[in-house]
mmCIF file of C-alpha atoms and ligand atoms in Angstrom:
data_model
loop_
_atom_site.group_PDB
_atom_site.id
_atom_site.type_symbol
_atom_site.label_atom_id
_atom_site.label_comp_id
_atom_site.label_asym_id
_atom_site.label_seq_id
_atom_site.Cartn_x
_atom_site.Cartn_y
_atom_site.Cartn_z
ATOM 1 C CA UNK A 1 0.000 0.000 0.000
ATOM 2 C CA UNK A 2 1.137 3.510 -0.690
ATOM 3 C CA UNK A 3 -0.188 6.761 0.715
ATOM 4 C CA UNK A 4 -1.921 8.941 -1.874
ATOM 5 C CA UNK A 5 -2.299 12.704 -1.649
ATOM 6 C CA UNK A 6 -5.211 14.744 -2.946
ATOM 7 C CA UNK A 7 -4.898 18.459 -3.727
ATOM 8 C CA UNK A 8 -7.930 20.694 -3.733
ATOM 9 C CA UNK A 9 -8.045 24.356 -4.682
ATOM 10 C CA UNK A 10 -9.450 26.506 -1.901
ATOM 11 C CA UNK A 11 -12.737 27.570 -3.409
ATOM 12 C CA UNK A 12 -14.388 27.114 -6.799
ATOM 13 C CA UNK A 13 -17.506 28.668 -8.303
ATOM 14 C CA UNK A 14 -19.070 26.890 -11.297
ATOM 15 C CA UNK A 15 -22.096 27.735 -13.454
ATOM 16 C CA UNK A 16 -23.876 30.539 -15.291
ATOM 17 C CA UNK A 17 -23.539 33.797 -13.340
ATOM 18 C CA UNK A 18 -20.430 32.726 -11.402
ATOM 19 C CA UNK A 19 -18.485 35.822 -12.530
ATOM 20 C CA UNK A 20 -20.536 38.318 -10.489
ATOM 21 C CA UNK A 21 -20.414 36.139 -7.404
ATOM 22 C CA UNK A 22 -16.665 35.605 -7.826
ATOM 23 C CA UNK A 23 -15.934 39.319 -8.125
ATOM 24 C CA UNK A 24 -18.076 40.065 -5.064
ATOM 25 C CA UNK A 25 -15.880 37.593 -3.167
ATOM 26 C CA UNK A 26 -12.763 39.290 -4.526
ATOM 27 C CA UNK A 27 -13.931 42.573 -2.992
ATOM 28 C CA UNK A 28 -14.375 40.858 0.368
ATOM 29 C CA UNK A 29 -10.758 39.610 0.287
ATOM 30 C CA UNK A 30 -9.716 43.200 1.025
ATOM 31 C CA UNK A 31 -7.246 43.771 -1.810
ATOM 32 C CA UNK A 32 -6.911 47.211 -3.394
ATOM 33 C CA UNK A 33 -5.566 46.706 -6.911
ATOM 34 C CA UNK A 34 -5.592 43.755 -9.312
ATOM 35 C CA UNK A 35 -3.150 42.890 -12.042
ATOM 36 C CA UNK A 36 -5.460 41.318 -14.644
ATOM 37 C CA UNK A 37 -3.437 38.860 -16.721
ATOM 38 C CA UNK A 38 -5.153 38.151 -20.032
ATOM 39 C CA UNK A 39 -4.687 38.057 -23.794
ATOM 40 C CA UNK A 40 -5.529 40.382 -26.674
ATOM 41 C CA UNK A 41 -8.648 38.493 -27.913
ATOM 42 C CA UNK A 42 -10.335 38.917 -24.506
ATOM 43 C CA UNK A 43 -9.495 42.630 -24.569
ATOM 44 C CA UNK A 44 -10.957 42.936 -28.117
ATOM 45 C CA UNK A 45 -14.121 41.093 -27.056
ATOM 46 C CA UNK A 46 -14.575 43.586 -24.201
ATOM 47 C CA UNK A 47 -14.417 40.869 -21.529
ATOM 48 C CA UNK A 48 -11.365 42.387 -19.806
ATOM 49 C CA UNK A 49 -13.081 45.803 -19.576
ATOM 50 C CA UNK A 50 -16.206 44.086 -18.207
ATOM 51 C CA UNK A 51 -14.100 42.677 -15.359
ATOM 52 C CA UNK A 52 -12.363 46.048 -14.778
ATOM 53 C CA UNK A 53 -15.779 47.767 -14.549
ATOM 54 C CA UNK A 54 -17.212 45.155 -12.196
ATOM 55 C CA UNK A 55 -14.132 45.486 -9.959
ATOM 56 C CA UNK A 56 -14.438 49.292 -9.989
ATOM 57 C CA UNK A 57 -18.036 48.940 -8.817
ATOM 58 C CA UNK A 58 -16.624 47.060 -5.807
ATOM 59 C CA UNK A 59 -13.963 49.770 -5.232
ATOM 60 C CA UNK A 60 -11.141 47.547 -6.461
ATOM 61 C CA UNK A 61 -8.667 49.160 -8.866
ATOM 62 C CA UNK A 62 -7.161 47.197 -11.773
ATOM 63 C CA UNK A 63 -4.427 47.314 -14.377
ATOM 64 C CA UNK A 64 -4.589 45.048 -17.448
ATOM 65 C CA UNK A 65 -1.649 43.028 -18.776
ATOM 66 C CA UNK A 66 -2.780 41.673 -22.161
ATOM 67 C CA UNK A 67 0.586 40.376 -23.381
ATOM 68 C CA UNK A 68 0.026 36.635 -22.831
ATOM 69 C CA UNK A 69 0.721 34.544 -25.952
ATOM 70 C CA UNK A 70 -1.158 31.282 -26.735
ATOM 71 C CA UNK A 71 1.867 29.315 -25.480
ATOM 72 C CA UNK A 72 2.942 31.653 -22.654
ATOM 73 C CA UNK A 73 6.651 32.388 -22.476
ATOM 74 C CA UNK A 74 9.294 33.332 -19.934
ATOM 75 C CA UNK A 75 9.206 36.785 -21.572
ATOM 76 C CA UNK A 76 5.441 37.046 -20.913
ATOM 77 C CA UNK A 77 5.985 36.211 -17.234
ATOM 78 C CA UNK A 78 8.783 38.781 -16.930
ATOM 79 C CA UNK A 79 6.689 41.494 -18.611
ATOM 80 C CA UNK A 80 3.773 40.754 -16.278
ATOM 81 C CA UNK A 81 6.060 40.852 -13.246
ATOM 82 C CA UNK A 82 7.406 44.252 -14.317
ATOM 83 C CA UNK A 83 3.867 45.656 -14.621
ATOM 84 C CA UNK A 84 2.909 44.136 -11.260
ATOM 85 C CA UNK A 85 5.760 46.011 -9.549
ATOM 86 C CA UNK A 86 5.297 49.262 -11.479
ATOM 87 C CA UNK A 87 1.523 49.370 -10.881
ATOM 88 C CA UNK A 88 1.583 48.526 -7.187
ATOM 89 C CA UNK A 89 -1.047 45.786 -7.679
ATOM 90 C CA UNK A 90 -1.451 43.655 -4.555
ATOM 91 C CA UNK A 91 -3.042 40.549 -6.126
ATOM 92 C CA UNK A 92 -3.466 38.872 -9.498
ATOM 93 C CA UNK A 93 -6.548 37.938 -11.547
ATOM 94 C CA UNK A 94 -6.107 35.651 -14.536
ATOM 95 C CA UNK A 95 -8.775 35.975 -17.212
ATOM 96 C CA UNK A 96 -9.025 33.537 -20.123
ATOM 97 C CA UNK A 97 -8.036 29.940 -20.789
ATOM 98 C CA UNK A 98 -4.939 28.003 -19.838
ATOM 99 C CA UNK A 99 -2.492 30.534 -21.273
ATOM 100 C CA UNK A 100 -3.427 33.514 -19.050
ATOM 101 C CA UNK A 101 -3.795 31.215 -16.012
ATOM 102 C CA UNK A 102 -0.360 29.674 -16.556
ATOM 103 C CA UNK A 103 1.314 33.045 -17.104
ATOM 104 C CA UNK A 104 -0.455 34.492 -14.035
ATOM 105 C CA UNK A 105 0.679 31.544 -11.906
ATOM 106 C CA UNK A 106 4.253 32.180 -13.026
ATOM 107 C CA UNK A 107 3.935 35.888 -12.191
ATOM 108 C CA UNK A 108 2.335 35.281 -8.783
ATOM 109 C CA UNK A 109 4.847 32.544 -7.881
ATOM 110 C CA UNK A 110 7.947 34.592 -8.713
ATOM 111 C CA UNK A 111 6.450 37.730 -7.099
ATOM 112 C CA UNK A 112 6.268 35.887 -3.781
ATOM 113 C CA UNK A 113 9.391 33.708 -4.026
ATOM 114 C CA UNK A 114 11.895 35.837 -5.961
ATOM 115 C CA UNK A 115 14.375 34.632 -8.571
ATOM 116 C CA UNK A 116 13.140 33.798 -12.048
ATOM 117 C CA UNK A 117 10.475 31.431 -13.371
ATOM 118 C CA UNK A 118 13.080 28.998 -14.724
ATOM 119 C CA UNK A 119 14.129 28.297 -11.101
ATOM 120 C CA UNK A 120 10.812 26.537 -10.479
ATOM 121 C CA UNK A 121 10.819 23.984 -13.316
ATOM 122 C CA UNK A 122 10.022 20.549 -11.893
ATOM 123 C CA UNK A 123 8.154 19.483 -8.764
ATOM 124 C CA UNK A 124 7.529 21.717 -5.724
ATOM 125 C CA UNK A 125 10.597 23.924 -6.064
ATOM 126 C CA UNK A 126 9.128 27.008 -4.341
ATOM 127 C CA UNK A 127 9.277 27.774 -0.612
ATOM 128 C CA UNK A 128 6.324 30.142 -0.191
ATOM 129 C CA UNK A 129 2.689 30.428 -1.371
ATOM 130 C CA UNK A 130 2.248 32.606 -4.430
ATOM 131 C CA UNK A 131 0.606 36.027 -4.376
ATOM 132 C CA UNK A 132 -3.189 35.671 -4.135
ATOM 133 C CA UNK A 133 -4.509 34.553 -7.530
ATOM 134 C CA UNK A 134 -8.140 34.550 -8.655
ATOM 135 C CA UNK A 135 -8.585 32.587 -11.896
ATOM 136 C CA UNK A 136 -11.562 33.487 -14.088
ATOM 137 C CA UNK A 137 -11.846 30.772 -16.699
ATOM 138 C CA UNK A 138 -13.330 31.253 -20.169
ATOM 139 C CA UNK A 139 -12.574 27.859 -21.820
ATOM 140 C CA UNK A 140 -13.421 24.208 -21.104
ATOM 141 C CA UNK A 141 -10.701 23.478 -20.782
ATOM 142 C CA UNK A 142 -7.249 23.111 -19.513
ATOM 143 C CA UNK A 143 -8.481 23.259 -15.894
ATOM 144 C CA UNK A 144 -5.451 25.426 -15.200
ATOM 145 C CA UNK A 145 -7.736 27.667 -13.127
ATOM 146 C CA UNK A 146 -7.725 24.995 -10.408
ATOM 147 C CA UNK A 147 -4.550 22.932 -10.806
ATOM 148 C CA UNK A 148 -1.006 23.026 -9.466
ATOM 149 C CA UNK A 149 0.411 22.756 -13.015
ATOM 150 C CA UNK A 150 1.930 25.653 -14.971
ATOM 151 C CA UNK A 151 3.444 25.238 -18.416
ATOM 152 C CA UNK A 152 5.744 28.056 -19.551
ATOM 153 C CA UNK A 153 7.715 28.049 -22.812
ATOM 154 C CA UNK A 154 11.407 28.858 -22.502
ATOM 155 C CA UNK A 155 11.759 30.597 -25.856
ATOM 156 C CA UNK A 156 15.570 30.423 -25.749
ATOM 157 C CA UNK A 157 15.474 26.595 -25.699
ATOM 158 C CA UNK A 158 12.116 26.119 -27.544
ATOM 159 C CA UNK A 159 11.092 23.908 -24.629
ATOM 160 C CA UNK A 160 7.963 23.951 -22.516
ATOM 161 C CA UNK A 161 8.848 23.880 -18.842
ATOM 162 C CA UNK A 162 6.466 21.887 -16.639
ATOM 163 C CA UNK A 163 6.206 23.583 -13.262
ATOM 164 C CA UNK A 164 4.240 21.358 -10.884
ATOM 165 C CA UNK A 165 3.986 23.149 -7.571
ATOM 166 C CA UNK A 166 1.359 23.111 -4.822
ATOM 167 C CA UNK A 167 1.910 26.847 -4.388
ATOM 168 C CA UNK A 168 0.552 27.780 -7.828
ATOM 169 C CA UNK A 169 -2.978 26.554 -7.121
ATOM 170 C CA UNK A 170 -5.278 29.590 -7.452
ATOM 171 C CA UNK A 171 -6.994 30.883 -4.313
ATOM 172 C CA UNK A 172 -10.368 31.110 -6.055
ATOM 173 C CA UNK A 173 -11.477 29.721 -9.418
ATOM 174 C CA UNK A 174 -14.483 31.007 -11.338
ATOM 175 C CA UNK A 175 -16.038 28.942 -14.139
ATOM 176 C CA UNK A 176 -18.886 31.015 -15.527
ATOM 177 C CA UNK A 177 -20.264 28.992 -18.446
ATOM 178 C CA UNK A 178 -21.820 32.143 -19.953
ATOM 179 C CA UNK A 179 -18.273 33.424 -20.597
ATOM 180 C CA UNK A 180 -17.579 30.196 -22.523
ATOM 181 C CA UNK A 181 -20.365 30.841 -25.043
ATOM 182 C CA UNK A 182 -18.001 33.211 -26.862
ATOM 183 C CA UNK A 183 -15.513 30.464 -27.708
ATOM 184 C CA UNK A 184 -15.228 29.720 -31.448
ATOM 185 C CA UNK A 185 -15.777 26.125 -32.608
ATOM 186 C CA UNK A 186 -12.088 25.269 -33.131
ATOM 187 C CA UNK A 187 -11.155 26.478 -29.632
ATOM 188 C CA UNK A 188 -14.120 24.646 -28.095
ATOM 189 C CA UNK A 189 -12.997 21.447 -29.847
ATOM 190 C CA UNK A 190 -9.318 21.775 -28.934
ATOM 191 C CA UNK A 191 -9.924 22.634 -25.286
ATOM 192 C CA UNK A 192 -12.575 19.904 -24.984
ATOM 193 C CA UNK A 193 -10.170 17.297 -26.374
ATOM 194 C CA UNK A 194 -7.543 18.580 -23.917
ATOM 195 C CA UNK A 195 -10.005 17.868 -21.104
ATOM 196 C CA UNK A 196 -10.647 14.365 -22.512
ATOM 197 C CA UNK A 197 -6.898 13.776 -22.583
ATOM 198 C CA UNK A 198 -6.616 14.845 -18.937
ATOM 199 C CA UNK A 199 -9.316 12.357 -17.977
ATOM 200 C CA UNK A 200 -7.873 9.442 -19.966
ATOM 201 C CA UNK A 201 -4.260 10.031 -18.911
ATOM 202 C CA UNK A 202 -5.312 10.358 -15.259
ATOM 203 C CA UNK A 203 -7.407 7.178 -15.499
ATOM 204 C CA UNK A 204 -4.513 5.051 -16.784
ATOM 205 C CA UNK A 205 -1.902 6.837 -14.614
ATOM 206 C CA UNK A 206 0.246 4.713 -12.321
ATOM 207 C CA UNK A 207 -0.865 6.852 -9.345
ATOM 208 C CA UNK A 208 -4.623 6.877 -10.020
ATOM 209 C CA UNK A 209 -6.824 6.475 -6.929
ATOM 210 C CA UNK A 210 -10.543 5.732 -6.488
ATOM 211 C CA UNK A 211 -11.120 9.491 -6.127
ATOM 212 C CA UNK A 212 -9.345 10.397 -9.372
ATOM 213 C CA UNK A 213 -10.997 7.441 -11.142
ATOM 214 C CA UNK A 214 -14.465 8.734 -10.271
ATOM 215 C CA UNK A 215 -13.597 12.224 -11.507
ATOM 216 C CA UNK A 216 -11.995 10.930 -14.712
ATOM 217 C CA UNK A 217 -14.828 8.618 -15.765
ATOM 218 C CA UNK A 218 -17.519 11.217 -15.089
ATOM 219 C CA UNK A 219 -15.505 13.690 -17.172
ATOM 220 C CA UNK A 220 -15.306 11.189 -20.072
ATOM 221 C CA UNK A 221 -19.067 10.655 -19.846
ATOM 222 C CA UNK A 222 -19.864 14.386 -19.979
ATOM 223 C CA UNK A 223 -17.373 15.101 -22.782
ATOM 224 C CA UNK A 224 -18.753 12.273 -24.951
ATOM 225 C CA UNK A 225 -22.274 13.513 -24.373
ATOM 226 C CA UNK A 226 -21.783 17.283 -24.677
ATOM 227 C CA UNK A 227 -18.602 18.288 -26.512
ATOM 228 C CA UNK A 228 -19.995 17.821 -30.075
ATOM 229 C CA UNK A 229 -23.050 19.918 -29.128
ATOM 230 C CA UNK A 230 -20.896 22.670 -27.602
ATOM 231 C CA UNK A 231 -18.885 22.794 -30.853
ATOM 232 C CA UNK A 232 -21.947 22.885 -33.136
ATOM 233 C CA UNK A 233 -24.146 25.129 -30.984
ATOM 234 C CA UNK A 234 -21.937 27.741 -29.241
ATOM 235 C CA UNK A 235 -24.902 29.300 -27.431
ATOM 236 C CA UNK A 236 -26.210 26.010 -26.013
ATOM 237 C CA UNK A 237 -26.169 26.841 -22.295
ATOM 238 C CA UNK A 238 -26.608 23.275 -21.105
ATOM 239 C CA UNK A 239 -23.721 22.012 -23.247
ATOM 240 C CA UNK A 240 -21.483 24.858 -22.037
ATOM 241 C CA UNK A 241 -22.337 24.233 -18.393
ATOM 242 C CA UNK A 242 -21.867 20.460 -18.670
ATOM 243 C CA UNK A 243 -18.478 21.017 -20.356
ATOM 244 C CA UNK A 244 -17.487 23.430 -17.548
ATOM 245 C CA UNK A 245 -18.135 20.626 -15.081
ATOM 246 C CA UNK A 246 -16.443 18.038 -17.317
ATOM 247 C CA UNK A 247 -13.197 19.964 -17.638
ATOM 248 C CA UNK A 248 -13.199 20.685 -13.892
ATOM 249 C CA UNK A 249 -13.653 16.979 -13.082
ATOM 250 C CA UNK A 250 -10.834 16.104 -15.483
ATOM 251 C CA UNK A 251 -8.744 18.759 -13.730
ATOM 252 C CA UNK A 252 -9.419 17.185 -10.330
ATOM 253 C CA UNK A 253 -8.332 13.843 -11.785
ATOM 254 C CA UNK A 254 -5.037 14.935 -13.312
ATOM 255 C CA UNK A 255 -4.181 17.442 -10.598
ATOM 256 C CA UNK A 256 -3.738 14.378 -8.402
ATOM 257 C CA UNK A 257 -3.088 11.399 -10.689
ATOM 258 C CA UNK A 258 -0.918 13.498 -13.042
ATOM 259 C CA UNK A 259 -0.735 12.784 -16.774
ATOM 260 C CA UNK A 260 1.254 10.679 -19.251
ATOM 261 C CA UNK A 261 3.048 10.598 -22.559
ATOM 262 C CA UNK A 262 0.350 12.511 -24.476
ATOM 263 C CA UNK A 263 1.091 15.633 -22.466
ATOM 264 C CA UNK A 264 4.835 14.983 -22.254
ATOM 265 C CA UNK A 265 4.918 14.815 -26.076
ATOM 266 C CA UNK A 266 2.323 17.536 -26.779
ATOM 267 C CA UNK A 267 4.305 19.999 -24.656
ATOM 268 C CA UNK A 268 7.253 19.555 -27.004
ATOM 269 C CA UNK A 269 5.159 20.131 -30.150
ATOM 270 C CA UNK A 270 3.658 23.242 -28.555
ATOM 271 C CA UNK A 271 7.026 24.599 -27.451
ATOM 272 C CA UNK A 272 8.812 23.841 -30.730
ATOM 273 C CA UNK A 273 6.208 24.911 -33.303
ATOM 274 C CA UNK A 274 3.897 27.119 -31.173
ATOM 275 C CA UNK A 275 0.932 24.817 -31.888
ATOM 276 C CA UNK A 276 -2.385 24.717 -29.938
ATOM 277 C CA UNK A 277 -2.080 22.417 -26.908
ATOM 278 C CA UNK A 278 -5.479 20.763 -27.272
ATOM 279 C CA UNK A 279 -4.975 19.950 -30.954
ATOM 280 C CA UNK A 280 -1.576 18.340 -30.229
ATOM 281 C CA UNK A 281 -3.159 16.244 -27.477
ATOM 282 C CA UNK A 282 -6.088 15.190 -29.652
ATOM 283 C CA UNK A 283 -3.707 14.000 -32.403
ATOM 284 C CA UNK A 284 -1.431 12.087 -30.029
ATOM 285 C CA UNK A 285 -4.067 10.606 -27.681
ATOM 286 C CA UNK A 286 -5.192 7.594 -29.775
ATOM 287 C CA UNK A 287 -1.599 6.649 -30.620
ATOM 288 C CA UNK A 288 -0.262 6.919 -27.057
ATOM 289 C CA UNK A 289 -3.208 4.898 -25.738
ATOM 290 C CA UNK A 290 -2.710 2.237 -28.420
ATOM 291 C CA UNK A 291 0.889 2.059 -27.119
ATOM 292 C CA UNK A 292 -0.428 1.859 -23.520
ATOM 293 C CA UNK A 293 -2.750 -1.083 -24.313
ATOM 294 C CA UNK A 294 -0.112 -3.634 -23.264
ATOM 295 C CA UNK A 295 -0.375 -2.485 -19.626
ATOM 296 C CA UNK A 296 -3.674 -0.614 -19.391
ATOM 297 C CA UNK A 297 -6.110 -2.508 -21.648
ATOM 298 C CA UNK A 298 -8.744 -3.021 -18.938
ATOM 299 C CA UNK A 299 -8.864 0.630 -17.989
ATOM 300 C CA UNK A 300 -8.800 1.826 -21.589
ATOM 301 C CA UNK A 301 -11.654 -0.523 -22.470
ATOM 302 C CA UNK A 302 -13.631 0.978 -19.590
ATOM 303 C CA UNK A 303 -13.025 4.427 -21.082
ATOM 304 C CA UNK A 304 -14.189 3.074 -24.450
ATOM 305 C CA UNK A 305 -17.374 1.707 -22.900
ATOM 306 C CA UNK A 306 -18.164 5.104 -21.339
ATOM 307 C CA UNK A 307 -17.519 6.913 -24.632
ATOM 308 C CA UNK A 308 -19.709 4.455 -26.552
ATOM 309 C CA UNK A 309 -22.536 4.590 -24.002
ATOM 310 C CA UNK A 310 -22.822 8.367 -23.992
ATOM 311 C CA UNK A 311 -22.823 9.337 -27.643
ATOM 312 C CA UNK A 312 -24.775 7.473 -30.348
ATOM 313 C CA UNK A 313 -22.070 8.327 -32.905
ATOM 314 C CA UNK A 314 -19.532 6.409 -30.802
ATOM 315 C CA UNK A 315 -21.736 3.384 -30.075
ATOM 316 C CA UNK A 316 -20.115 0.044 -30.878
ATOM 317 C CA UNK A 317 -16.607 1.478 -31.281
ATOM 318 C CA UNK A 318 -13.484 0.254 -29.452
ATOM 319 C CA UNK A 319 -11.731 2.905 -27.366
ATOM 320 C CA UNK A 320 -9.034 3.938 -29.875
ATOM 321 C CA UNK A 321 -11.547 4.250 -32.721
ATOM 322 C CA UNK A 322 -13.990 6.091 -30.462
ATOM 323 C CA UNK A 323 -11.332 8.696 -29.563
ATOM 324 C CA UNK A 324 -10.514 9.161 -33.269
ATOM 325 C CA UNK A 325 -14.195 9.443 -34.166
ATOM 326 C CA UNK A 326 -14.803 12.052 -31.467
ATOM 327 C CA UNK A 327 -11.857 14.078 -32.833
ATOM 328 C CA UNK A 328 -13.439 13.829 -36.302
ATOM 329 C CA UNK A 329 -16.864 14.872 -35.010
ATOM 330 C CA UNK A 330 -15.479 18.088 -33.518
ATOM 331 C CA UNK A 331 -13.237 18.924 -36.497
ATOM 332 C CA UNK A 332 -9.724 18.344 -35.121
ATOM 333 C CA UNK A 333 -7.034 18.382 -37.886
ATOM 334 C CA UNK A 334 -6.077 14.917 -39.138
ATOM 335 C CA UNK A 335 -2.319 14.699 -38.715
ATOM 336 C CA UNK A 336 0.881 16.230 -37.373
ATOM 337 C CA UNK A 337 1.955 16.653 -40.990
ATOM 338 C CA UNK A 338 -1.061 18.901 -41.570
ATOM 339 C CA UNK A 339 0.155 21.107 -38.684
ATOM 340 C CA UNK A 340 3.582 21.560 -40.266
ATOM 341 C CA UNK A 341 5.472 19.230 -37.910
ATOM 342 C CA UNK A 342 8.708 17.922 -39.456
ATOM 343 C CA UNK A 343 9.848 14.318 -39.158
ATOM 344 C CA UNK A 344 13.503 15.357 -38.864
ATOM 345 C CA UNK A 345 12.648 16.992 -35.525
ATOM 346 C CA UNK A 346 11.238 13.786 -33.979
ATOM 347 C CA UNK A 347 14.466 12.780 -32.223
ATOM 348 C CA UNK A 348 14.866 16.168 -30.514
ATOM 349 C CA UNK A 349 11.170 16.265 -29.617
ATOM 350 C CA UNK A 350 11.312 12.716 -28.216
ATOM 351 C CA UNK A 351 14.420 13.439 -26.135
ATOM 352 C CA UNK A 352 12.730 16.452 -24.560
ATOM 353 C CA UNK A 353 9.471 14.522 -24.038
ATOM 354 C CA UNK A 354 11.342 11.929 -21.993
ATOM 355 C CA UNK A 355 12.522 14.738 -19.662
ATOM 356 C CA UNK A 356 8.982 16.067 -19.098
ATOM 357 C CA UNK A 357 7.719 15.341 -15.575
ATOM 358 C CA UNK A 358 4.234 14.544 -16.969
ATOM 359 C CA UNK A 359 5.525 11.311 -18.539
ATOM 360 C CA UNK A 360 6.578 9.744 -15.234
ATOM 361 C CA UNK A 361 3.099 8.344 -14.529
ATOM 362 C CA UNK A 362 2.471 6.894 -18.003
ATOM 363 C CA UNK A 363 1.567 3.218 -17.538
ATOM 364 C CA UNK A 364 4.207 1.995 -20.006
ATOM 365 C CA UNK A 365 7.679 3.509 -19.614
ATOM 366 C CA UNK A 366 9.415 3.534 -22.979
ATOM 367 C CA UNK A 367 12.637 4.700 -24.556
ATOM 368 C CA UNK A 368 13.561 7.100 -27.318
ATOM 369 C CA UNK A 369 12.526 4.730 -30.134
ATOM 370 C CA UNK A 370 9.089 4.209 -28.595
ATOM 371 C CA UNK A 371 8.400 7.948 -28.408
ATOM 372 C CA UNK A 372 9.661 8.514 -31.951
ATOM 373 C CA UNK A 373 7.399 5.644 -33.063
ATOM 374 C CA UNK A 374 4.359 7.361 -31.526
ATOM 375 C CA UNK A 375 5.251 10.647 -33.257
ATOM 376 C CA UNK A 376 5.553 8.679 -36.536
ATOM 377 C CA UNK A 377 2.110 7.130 -36.010
ATOM 378 C CA UNK A 378 0.542 10.556 -35.466
ATOM 379 C CA UNK A 379 2.373 12.065 -38.451
ATOM 380 C CA UNK A 380 0.032 10.548 -41.039
ATOM 381 C CA UNK A 381 -3.784 10.707 -41.233
ATOM 382 C CA UNK A 382 -5.552 9.283 -38.167
HETATM 383 FE FE1 FE2 B 1 -3.614 19.679 -21.060
#
């Protein structure tokens, strides 16, 4: 027997209307000025200003940092830190999907602990809790608004650093499904397939527990049932709310059971070619799980049964085919080749993937040739 540990974020609000309640709670925390960490699309859509106005109504000042890139970089974290100091903000709000949350975690962690973000690559490298961070989530999703994972690209090495640290868990997470209705179809599909990957990798992880299993399987059920609807009908409130719960459940699963080779490999594609995280995961997931069949067939077949039982389009399909079909249904690109990935980079990508902390809990531990083989499999049409 081994002792398991289970991390929970402090407080989480989920459902339509959660934004107003979350910001009312922010006011009660007693802070004076927020650094809002976000990206340019959310500024263009007026969502950032909406949050600034709602904070002002609660007598909380705010300054907006909109420089977060889709794969947030060390440079983004440093720029945010500079604005934090210059503005005198006393807490951080992240607004958006995984990218703003990850950048904000990096900013809040370094603000409290000193040094530079690169010092915290790996597991639990920090000494002190980060600056208070409120994460307002607009995608479903990376679940970064409630996890202890932060992925920051070191642009000098073209490598994504995995920072897994209990101190980066946000103080308060807000999942207002009405904010998710603005997501375009491709982003809904990519972030939804990211959530599926979290659930599947957590379910076959070597450190899964009955708690993470329950979260993972419920997430698979909700994603099978609701992701295609959320993609096709952006304004479908029930689909958006069910996906908000699904991605949160998948987050609870992987925040504790960790991940596997899909994420270890997808991080490298994202860092090297600046590709969308969810799309990389969706392309790699069936091939990594086919590789994992030798050790995790029972668990993967259970995932397949849940997929098949919750979406008529997936009925009768084995797990690997069901994952591929779901990717087709939501319009994920067909191959790594289509994304511009180059085969001559596979060795470098595979070497870096084997160093990624997310791979440690993959049920089958392979070598360089195995990882290259999985990249090869995902290179052609699925
Ligand atoms: Fe992910």
